[in-house]
Coordinates of C-alpha atoms and ligand atoms in Angstrom, one line a residue:
M1 CA 0.0 0.0 0.0
T2 CA 1.4 3.4 -0.9
G3 CA 1.5 6.1 1.8
A4 CA -1.3 8.1 0.1
T5 CA -3.6 5.0 -0.1
E6 CA -2.8 4.1 3.5
G7 CA -3.6 7.6 4.6
F8 CA -6.9 7.6 2.7
S9 CA -8.0 4.3 4.2
L10 CA -7.1 5.5 7.7
A11 CA -9.2 8.6 7.1
R12 CA -12.1 6.4 6.0
E13 CA -11.8 4.3 9.1
A14 CA -11.7 7.4 11.3
V15 CA -14.9 8.8 9.6
T16 CA -16.7 5.5 10.1
L17 CA -15.7 5.5 13.8
V18 CA -16.9 9.0 14.3
T19 CA -20.2 8.4 12.6
Y20 CA -20.7 5.2 14.7
L21 CA -20.0 7.2 17.9
V22 CA -22.5 9.9 17.0
A23 CA -25.0 7.3 15.9
S24 CA -24.7 5.5 19.2
V25 CA -25.3 8.7 21.2
L26 CA -28.3 9.5 19.0
F27 CA -29.7 6.0 19.6
I28 CA -29.4 6.6 23.4
L29 CA -31.0 10.0 23.1
G30 CA -33.8 8.5 21.0
L31 CA -34.6 5.9 23.6
K32 CA -34.6 8.6 26.3
G33 CA -37.0 10.7 24.2
L34 CA -39.4 7.7 23.8
T35 CA -39.9 7.6 27.6
K36 CA -42.2 10.6 27.5
A37 CA -45.1 11.3 25.1
D38 CA -44.1 14.9 24.5
T39 CA -40.6 14.1 23.5
A40 CA -41.4 10.8 21.7
R41 CA -41.5 12.3 18.2
R42 CA -38.1 14.0 18.8
G43 CA -36.8 10.7 20.1
M44 CA -37.8 8.9 16.9
Q45 CA -36.1 11.6 14.8
Y46 CA -32.9 11.2 16.8
A47 CA -33.0 7.5 16.2
A48 CA -33.7 7.9 12.5
V49 CA -30.8 10.3 12.0
G50 CA -28.6 7.9 14.0
M51 CA -29.6 5.0 11.7
L52 CA -28.9 7.1 8.6
L53 CA -25.4 7.9 10.0
A54 CA -24.8 4.3 10.9
I55 CA -25.6 3.3 7.3
L56 CA -23.4 6.0 5.8
G57 CA -20.6 5.1 8.1
T58 CA -20.9 1.5 7.1
L59 CA -21.0 2.3 3.4
I60 CA -17.6 3.9 3.4
K61 CA -16.0 1.1 5.3
Q62 CA -13.2 -0.7 3.6
E63 CA -14.6 -4.1 3.9
I64 CA -17.4 -3.3 1.6
V65 CA -16.6 -5.3 -1.5
G66 CA -19.2 -4.1 -3.9
Y67 CA -22.2 -1.7 -3.9
G68 CA -24.3 -3.8 -6.4
W69 CA -25.7 -6.2 -3.8
I70 CA -26.3 -3.3 -1.4
A71 CA -28.3 -1.4 -4.0
A72 CA -30.3 -4.5 -4.8
G73 CA -31.0 -5.0 -1.0
L74 CA -32.0 -1.3 -0.7
V75 CA -34.5 -1.6 -3.6
I76 CA -36.0 -4.9 -2.4
G77 CA -36.1 -3.6 1.2
S78 CA -37.9 -0.4 0.2
I79 CA -40.4 -2.3 -1.9
I80 CA -41.3 -4.4 1.1
G81 CA -40.9 -1.6 3.7
W82 CA -42.9 1.1 2.1
P83 CA -46.3 -0.6 2.2
L84 CA -45.5 -2.0 5.7
G85 CA -45.0 1.6 6.9
T86 CA -47.8 3.3 5.1
Q87 CA -50.6 0.8 4.5
V88 CA -50.8 -1.3 7.6
P89 CA -53.6 -0.1 9.9
M90 CA -53.0 0.7 13.5
T91 CA -55.0 -2.3 14.6
A92 CA -52.5 -4.6 12.8
M93 CA -49.4 -3.0 14.3
P94 CA -48.5 -5.9 16.7
Q95 CA -48.2 -8.3 13.8
R96 CA -46.3 -5.7 11.8
V97 CA -43.8 -5.4 14.6
A98 CA -43.5 -9.2 14.8
I99 CA -42.7 -9.5 11.1
S100 CA -40.1 -6.7 11.3
H101 CA -38.4 -8.6 14.1
M102 CA -38.4 -11.7 11.9
F103 CA -36.6 -9.8 9.1
G104 CA -34.1 -8.3 11.6
A105 CA -33.3 -11.7 13.1
L106 CA -33.1 -13.3 9.6
A107 CA -30.5 -10.7 8.7
A108 CA -28.5 -11.4 11.9
T109 CA -28.7 -15.2 11.3
L110 CA -27.7 -14.9 7.6
V111 CA -24.7 -12.7 8.5
G112 CA -23.7 -15.3 11.1
V113 CA -24.0 -18.2 8.7
A114 CA -22.2 -16.4 5.9
E115 CA -19.4 -15.4 8.3
Y116 CA -19.0 -19.1 9.4
H117 CA -19.2 -20.4 5.9
S118 CA -16.6 -18.0 4.5
H119 CA -14.2 -19.0 7.3
M120 CA -14.8 -22.7 6.5
L121 CA -14.2 -22.1 2.8
S122 CA -11.0 -20.2 3.3
G123 CA -9.8 -23.0 5.7
E124 CA -9.1 -20.4 8.5
T125 CA -9.7 -21.5 12.0
I126 CA -12.2 -19.5 14.0
A127 CA -10.9 -18.3 17.3
R128 CA -13.0 -19.6 20.2
P129 CA -14.4 -16.2 21.4
I130 CA -15.5 -15.4 17.9
M131 CA -17.1 -18.8 17.6
A132 CA -18.9 -18.1 20.9
A133 CA -20.3 -14.9 19.4
L134 CA -21.2 -16.5 16.1
G135 CA -22.9 -19.4 17.8
F136 CA -24.9 -17.1 20.1
E137 CA -25.9 -15.0 17.1
V138 CA -27.3 -17.8 15.0
L139 CA -28.9 -19.5 18.0
F140 CA -30.8 -16.5 19.1
G141 CA -31.3 -15.2 15.6
A142 CA -32.8 -18.4 14.2
L143 CA -35.1 -18.9 17.1
T144 CA -36.3 -15.3 16.8
V145 CA -37.0 -15.9 13.0
T146 CA -39.5 -18.7 13.5
G147 CA -40.8 -17.4 16.9
S148 CA -41.6 -14.0 15.3
F149 CA -43.2 -15.7 12.3
V150 CA -45.5 -17.8 14.5
A151 CA -46.4 -14.7 16.6
F152 CA -47.2 -12.9 13.3
G153 CA -49.3 -15.8 12.1
K154 CA -51.3 -16.0 15.4
L155 CA -52.1 -12.3 15.4
Q156 CA -52.8 -12.2 11.7
E157 CA -55.0 -15.2 12.2
L158 CA -53.3 -17.1 9.4
K159 CA -55.3 -20.3 8.7
W160 CA -52.4 -22.7 9.4
V161 CA -51.2 -21.0 12.6
P162 CA -53.7 -21.5 15.4
G163 CA -54.3 -18.4 17.6
R164 CA -55.1 -20.4 20.6
P165 CA -52.2 -22.0 22.6
V166 CA -51.1 -25.3 21.2
T167 CA -50.2 -27.5 24.1
Y168 CA -49.6 -31.2 24.8
K169 CA -48.6 -33.1 27.9
G170 CA -45.0 -32.8 28.8
Q171 CA -44.5 -29.9 26.4
N172 CA -42.3 -27.8 28.7
L173 CA -40.0 -30.8 29.3
V174 CA -39.7 -31.5 25.6
N175 CA -39.0 -27.8 24.9
A176 CA -36.4 -27.8 27.7
L177 CA -34.7 -30.9 26.2
V178 CA -34.6 -29.4 22.7
F179 CA -33.2 -26.2 24.1
A180 CA -30.6 -28.1 26.1
S181 CA -29.5 -30.0 23.0
A182 CA -29.0 -26.6 21.2
V183 CA -26.9 -25.4 24.1
A184 CA -24.8 -28.6 24.1
M185 CA -24.1 -28.1 20.3
F186 CA -23.2 -24.4 21.0
L187 CA -20.7 -25.5 23.7
Y188 CA -19.3 -28.2 21.4
L189 CA -18.8 -25.6 18.7
I190 CA -16.7 -23.4 21.0
W191 CA -14.5 -26.4 21.6
R192 CA -14.5 -27.6 18.0
P193 CA -15.3 -24.6 15.7
D194 CA -14.8 -26.6 12.5
A195 CA -17.6 -29.0 13.3
Q196 CA -19.7 -27.8 10.4
T197 CA -22.5 -30.4 10.7
V198 CA -23.0 -29.5 14.3
F199 CA -23.2 -25.8 13.4
Y200 CA -25.9 -26.3 10.8
A201 CA -27.8 -28.8 13.0
M202 CA -27.8 -26.1 15.7
V203 CA -29.3 -23.6 13.3
A204 CA -32.0 -26.1 12.4
V205 CA -32.7 -26.9 16.1
A206 CA -32.9 -23.2 16.9
L207 CA -35.5 -22.7 14.2
V208 CA -37.6 -25.5 15.8
I209 CA -37.2 -23.9 19.3
G210 CA -38.5 -20.6 18.1
A211 CA -41.8 -22.1 16.8
S212 CA -42.2 -24.4 19.8
L213 CA -41.6 -21.6 22.3
V214 CA -44.4 -19.4 20.8
L215 CA -47.0 -22.1 19.8
P216 CA -48.1 -22.7 23.4
I217 CA -48.7 -19.0 24.0
G218 CA -52.1 -17.5 23.6
G219 CA -52.9 -14.4 21.4
G220 CA -53.4 -12.2 24.5
D221 CA -49.9 -12.7 25.7
M222 CA -48.4 -12.1 22.2
P223 CA -47.3 -8.5 22.9
V224 CA -45.1 -9.7 25.8
V225 CA -43.7 -12.4 23.6
I226 CA -43.1 -10.0 20.7
S227 CA -41.2 -7.6 22.9
L228 CA -39.2 -10.6 24.3
L229 CA -38.4 -11.7 20.7
N230 CA -37.4 -8.1 20.0
S231 CA -34.9 -8.4 22.9
Y232 CA -33.6 -11.7 21.4
A233 CA -33.1 -10.1 18.0
G234 CA -31.2 -7.3 19.8
L235 CA -28.9 -9.8 21.5
A236 CA -28.3 -11.6 18.3
A237 CA -27.4 -8.3 16.6
S238 CA -25.1 -7.5 19.5
A239 CA -23.4 -10.9 19.1
T240 CA -23.0 -10.2 15.4
G241 CA -21.2 -7.0 16.4
F242 CA -18.6 -9.1 18.3
A243 CA -18.4 -11.7 15.5
I244 CA -17.7 -9.2 12.7
D245 CA -16.0 -6.6 15.0
N246 CA -18.5 -3.8 14.6
S247 CA -18.8 -1.6 17.7
L248 CA -22.1 0.1 16.5
L249 CA -23.9 -3.3 16.2
I250 CA -22.7 -4.2 19.7
I251 CA -24.1 -1.0 21.2
A252 CA -27.4 -0.9 19.2
G253 CA -28.0 -4.6 19.7
A254 CA -27.5 -4.2 23.5
L255 CA -29.8 -1.2 23.6
D256 CA -32.5 -3.2 21.7
G257 CA -32.0 -6.3 23.8
A258 CA -32.2 -4.4 27.1
S259 CA -35.2 -2.2 26.2
G260 CA -37.2 -5.2 24.8
F261 CA -36.6 -7.1 28.0
I262 CA -37.6 -4.2 30.2
L263 CA -40.8 -3.7 28.1
S264 CA -41.7 -7.4 28.4
I265 CA -41.4 -7.1 32.2
I266 CA -43.5 -4.0 32.3
M267 CA -46.2 -5.6 30.2
S268 CA -46.3 -8.8 32.3
K269 CA -46.7 -6.6 35.4
A270 CA -49.6 -4.7 33.8
M271 CA -51.4 -8.0 33.3
N272 CA -50.5 -9.1 36.9
R273 CA -48.6 -12.1 35.6
S274 CA -45.2 -13.5 36.2
F275 CA -42.8 -13.7 33.3
A276 CA -42.7 -17.5 33.7
N277 CA -46.5 -17.7 33.6
V278 CA -46.6 -15.8 30.3
L279 CA -44.0 -18.0 28.7
F280 CA -45.0 -21.4 30.1
G281 CA -48.6 -20.9 31.4
A282 CA -50.4 -21.4 28.0
F283 CA -52.6 -18.4 29.0
G284 CA -55.4 -17.8 26.6
A285 CA -56.3 -21.4 26.1
P286 CA -60.0 -22.0 25.5
V287 CA -61.3 -22.4 29.0
A288 CA -64.2 -24.6 29.9
Q289 CA -67.1 -22.2 30.7
T290 CA -65.6 -20.4 33.7
G291 CA -66.9 -17.8 36.0
T292 CA -70.3 -17.6 37.7
A293 CA -73.2 -17.3 35.3
I294 CA -74.3 -13.7 35.1
Q295 CA -77.9 -13.0 36.0
G296 CA -80.0 -10.1 34.7
E297 CA -80.1 -8.4 31.4
M298 CA -78.3 -5.6 29.6
K299 CA -80.4 -2.5 29.5
E300 CA -80.4 -0.1 26.6
I301 CA -80.7 3.7 26.6
S302 CA -81.7 5.9 23.7
V303 CA -79.1 8.3 22.3
E304 CA -81.4 11.2 23.2
D305 CA -81.5 10.2 26.9
A306 CA -77.8 9.5 27.0
A307 CA -77.0 12.9 25.4
M308 CA -79.3 14.6 28.0
Q309 CA -77.5 13.0 30.9
L310 CA -74.0 13.8 29.4
A311 CA -75.0 17.4 28.9
Y312 CA -75.6 17.8 32.6
A313 CA -72.7 15.7 33.8
Q314 CA -70.0 17.5 35.8
R315 CA -67.4 14.8 35.8
V316 CA -67.1 12.4 32.9
I317 CA -64.4 9.7 32.3
V318 CA -64.0 8.3 28.8
V319 CA -62.7 4.7 28.8
P320 CA -61.4 3.8 25.4
G321 CA -60.7 0.2 24.3
Y322 CA -60.0 -1.9 21.3
G323 CA -63.4 -1.1 19.7
L324 CA -62.5 2.6 19.6
A325 CA -59.5 1.7 17.4
V326 CA -61.7 -0.6 15.2
A327 CA -64.3 2.2 14.8
Q328 CA -61.6 4.9 14.3
A329 CA -63.7 7.1 16.5
Q330 CA -61.0 9.1 18.1
Q331 CA -61.9 12.4 16.4
V332 CA -65.6 12.1 17.4
V333 CA -64.5 11.4 21.0
R334 CA -62.8 14.7 21.1
E335 CA -66.0 16.4 19.8
L336 CA -68.0 14.7 22.5
A337 CA -65.6 15.9 25.2
H338 CA -65.8 19.4 23.8
E339 CA -69.6 19.3 24.1
V340 CA -69.3 18.3 27.8
E341 CA -66.6 20.9 28.5
R342 CA -68.5 23.6 26.7
R343 CA -71.2 23.2 29.4
G344 CA -68.6 23.4 32.3
G345 CA -68.1 19.7 32.7
E346 CA -64.7 18.0 33.1
V347 CA -63.6 15.1 30.9
K348 CA -60.7 12.8 31.6
Y349 CA -59.5 9.7 29.7
A350 CA -58.7 6.4 31.6
I351 CA -55.8 4.5 30.0
H352 CA -55.4 0.9 30.8
P353 CA -51.9 -0.4 30.0
V354 CA -53.2 -3.3 27.8
A355 CA -56.3 -1.7 26.3
G356 CA -56.4 -2.2 22.6
R357 CA -53.9 -4.5 21.0
M358 CA -50.5 -3.0 21.5
P359 CA -48.6 -1.1 24.2
G360 CA -49.6 2.6 24.1
H361 CA -52.4 1.9 21.6
M362 CA -54.9 4.2 23.2
N363 CA -52.4 7.0 23.8
V364 CA -51.5 6.9 20.1
L365 CA -55.1 7.0 19.0
L366 CA -56.1 9.8 21.2
A367 CA -52.9 11.8 20.4
E368 CA -53.9 11.4 16.7
A369 CA -57.1 13.3 17.6
N370 CA -55.0 16.0 19.3
I371 CA -56.4 15.3 22.7
A372 CA -54.2 17.0 25.3
Y373 CA -51.8 14.6 26.9
E374 CA -52.5 15.8 30.5
K375 CA -56.1 14.6 30.1
L376 CA -54.9 11.0 29.7
Q377 CA -54.5 9.3 33.0
E378 CA -53.0 6.0 33.8
M379 CA -55.0 3.3 35.6
E380 CA -53.5 3.8 39.1
E381 CA -53.9 7.5 38.8
I382 CA -57.6 7.6 37.7
N383 CA -59.1 4.6 39.6
P384 CA -59.7 6.7 42.8
D385 CA -61.8 9.2 40.7
F386 CA -64.4 6.7 39.5
P387 CA -66.7 6.9 42.6
T388 CA -67.1 10.6 42.2
T389 CA -67.6 10.4 38.4
D390 CA -71.1 11.2 37.1
V391 CA -70.8 9.2 33.8
A392 CA -68.1 6.8 32.7
V393 CA -68.4 6.3 28.9
V394 CA -66.9 3.0 27.9
I395 CA -66.1 3.0 24.2
G396 CA -65.3 -0.4 22.8
A397 CA -63.5 -1.6 26.0
N398 CA -64.4 -4.9 27.5
D399 CA -61.8 -7.0 29.3
V400 CA -60.0 -4.0 30.8
V401 CA -63.2 -3.0 32.7
N402 CA -64.4 -6.5 33.6
P403 CA -64.9 -6.8 37.4
A404 CA -64.4 -10.6 37.2
A405 CA -60.7 -9.8 37.1
R406 CA -61.1 -8.5 40.7
K407 CA -63.3 -11.1 42.2
D408 CA -63.9 -14.3 40.1
K409 CA -61.0 -16.7 40.8
S410 CA -62.3 -19.0 38.0
S411 CA -62.1 -16.3 35.4
P412 CA -59.2 -16.5 32.9
I413 CA -58.5 -12.8 33.5
Y414 CA -58.5 -13.1 37.3
G415 CA -55.8 -11.0 38.8
M416 CA -55.4 -8.6 35.9
P417 CA -55.7 -5.0 37.3
I418 CA -58.7 -3.3 35.8
L419 CA -60.2 0.2 35.5
D420 CA -62.8 0.6 38.3
V421 CA -65.6 1.7 36.0
D422 CA -68.2 -0.2 38.0
R423 CA -67.6 2.3 40.8
A424 CA -68.8 5.3 38.8
K425 CA -72.3 6.7 39.5
S426 CA -73.5 5.7 36.0
I427 CA -72.0 4.0 33.1
F428 CA -72.6 4.1 29.3
V429 CA -71.2 1.3 27.2
L430 CA -70.8 1.8 23.5
K431 CA -70.4 -1.5 21.5
R432 CA -71.9 -3.0 18.4
G433 CA -73.7 -5.9 20.1
K434 CA -73.2 -8.6 22.6
G435 CA -69.7 -9.5 21.3
K436 CA -67.1 -10.6 23.9
G437 CA -63.7 -9.0 24.4
F438 CA -60.3 -10.5 23.6
A439 CA -60.5 -13.0 26.5
G440 CA -63.8 -14.3 25.1
I441 CA -65.8 -14.0 28.4
E442 CA -69.0 -12.3 29.6
N443 CA -68.7 -9.0 31.4
E444 CA -71.0 -8.4 34.4
L445 CA -70.4 -4.7 34.2
F446 CA -72.8 -4.7 31.2
F447 CA -75.5 -6.2 33.4
D448 CA -75.0 -3.7 36.2
D449 CA -78.0 -1.7 37.3
K450 CA -76.0 1.5 36.7
T451 CA -75.0 0.5 33.2
R452 CA -76.8 1.4 30.0
M453 CA -75.9 0.1 26.6
L454 CA -75.6 2.2 23.5
Y455 CA -75.5 -0.4 20.6
G456 CA -73.9 0.3 17.3
D457 CA -70.5 1.1 15.8
A458 CA -68.8 3.5 18.2
K459 CA -68.1 6.2 15.6
A460 CA -71.8 6.3 14.5
T461 CA -73.1 6.3 18.0
L462 CA -70.7 9.0 19.1
S463 CA -71.6 11.2 16.1
R464 CA -75.3 10.9 17.0
L465 CA -74.5 11.7 20.6
V466 CA -72.6 14.8 19.6
S467 CA -75.4 16.1 17.4
E468 CA -78.0 15.4 20.0
M469 CA -75.9 17.2 22.7
K470 CA -75.6 20.2 20.4
Q471 CA -79.4 20.5 20.6
V472 CA -79.8 20.2 24.3
Ligands
TAP501 P1 -61.6 -6.1 24.2 O1 -61.7 -6.8 25.5 O2 -60.9 -6.8 23.1 O3 -63.1 -5.6 23.8 C1 -63.3 -4.8 22.7 C2 -64.8 -4.6 22.5 O4 -65.0 -3.6 21.5 C3 -65.6 -5.8 22.2 O5 -66.4 -6.3 23.3 C4 -66.4 -5.4 21.0 O6 -67.8 -5.7 21.3 C5 -66.2 -3.9 20.9 N1 -66.1 -3.4 19.5 C6 -65.4 -3.9 18.5 N2 -65.6 -3.1 17.4 C7 -66.3 -2.1 17.8 C8 -66.9 -1.0 17.1 N3 -66.6 -0.8 15.8 N4 -67.6 -0.1 17.7 C9 -67.9 -0.3 19.0 N5 -67.5 -1.4 19.7 C10 -66.7 -2.3 19.1 O7 -60.8 -4.7 24.4 P2 -60.1 -4.0 25.6 O8 -61.0 -3.8 26.7 O9 -59.3 -2.8 25.0 O10 -59.1 -5.1 26.1 C11 -57.9 -5.4 25.4 C12 -57.7 -6.9 25.5 O11 -56.8 -7.3 24.5 C13 -57.2 -7.4 26.8 O12 -57.7 -8.7 27.0 C14 -55.7 -7.5 26.5 O13 -55.0 -8.4 27.4 C15 -55.7 -8.0 25.1 N6 -54.5 -7.6 24.4 C16 -53.9 -6.4 24.6 C17 -52.8 -6.1 23.9 C18 -52.1 -4.8 24.3 S1 -50.5 -4.7 24.6 N7 -52.8 -3.7 24.4 C19 -52.3 -6.9 22.9 C20 -53.0 -8.1 22.6 C21 -54.1 -8.4 23.3 P3 -68.9 -5.9 20.1 O14 -68.3 -7.0 19.2 O15 -70.2 -6.2 20.7 O16 -68.9 -4.6 19.3

């Protein structure tokens, strides 16, 4: 190498290092921004700029052998990514996230396999620490690929992936044995890195583990699983960083791994479940008719009467749930609140941590309608307010307001913290009919003497309520 070429390549290396450093800082700032609603958008922007820098820094790296494949990947990725980003509705976001993790993990796995294969082709021996990183990468990467795919299939209700938990006797033991065999192969590879058959067998077994880990888990627990798989994909990426000596991958993967793990723990807590119970409890299995049969009937109210009562209410709490997202009624909710407030009433929004189908689902929906963030109150904060609330308006929520979670030990949702809507002075429930919620169980709140049902699509009912209130 001549002096000039050497200087040039050193300069390129330095530029890459600096962009990696800045990108790492931006990723950390991005995560910090995401912890609060009012800084979340900025956080996303930091992270996006960080990612752009990371890509640019990598593109000028010396190891890049040709830009043709990269350009092809960019085109194919954009063709797949554009509709994923623009067309997928909010209600399908959990499965969209699952499929993105699948792609991320697939990339990590393929890098690992390619790295191993190229070492084997060149006849180079792989140092043991590198083999450990490579093995970890493909093990976690491959299990995340199939695990995420099964999670996607369950949530998307693909015909050949059952949404209910798939269980059989001794399943946890079989899964543990299969996992132990993968760990044994991993350890063997560290001792004998050139054992190619063992390497590829480990990849195959990891693919089986991913599917068998997720199959026994019910749809309701899928968000916890998805964020756990996110964490695995992050760990695989971090291991890739060690294997191919890329500091940015190590940092970004570790951030991803840690944040996914923390989110999984937070979500398990919100459902009052232990982590082990989510992973091995086969929650969401069809239960034999549980719970005490509910006596009484659901009483309807006319839109006119409901509008009248709301017009004179001083304290109103809106309780949004999955049905609000289905009906896309967030704008009309704001109009309804405006009508109450115009008459001197106060409106707050009760946010249950697992209302809807993804973490933060209700916050995102209401933010879309420009509802002030201070009016959104978390479950623990708002629950003491229900007894002094004139009207609680439940819009497409069901499981998150089901009192059975508090008192019926035989209920599949027993123990899940709920919004104390039944303690309000009166309750309106907006839903289309007698449909059950995600857990598939009856809700005694709807039979309560204080509850009145407003049947119909939430958006249509709310629009009629708003126009009635305008005339009161
Ligand atoms: P759900 O219990 O799923 O109830 C939604 C209700 O909305 C249904 O009873 C349905 O009744 C009604 N609905 C549907 N479309 C409607 C429309 N267009 N207009 C009016 N009502 C409509 O919802 P939730 O209370 O939000 O509870 C969430 C559940 O999902 C929990 O069990 C939770 O564990 C689970 N889950 C949560 C997540 C996360 S992280 N948020 C992810 C996956 C699962 P009708 O059919 O009678 O209209």
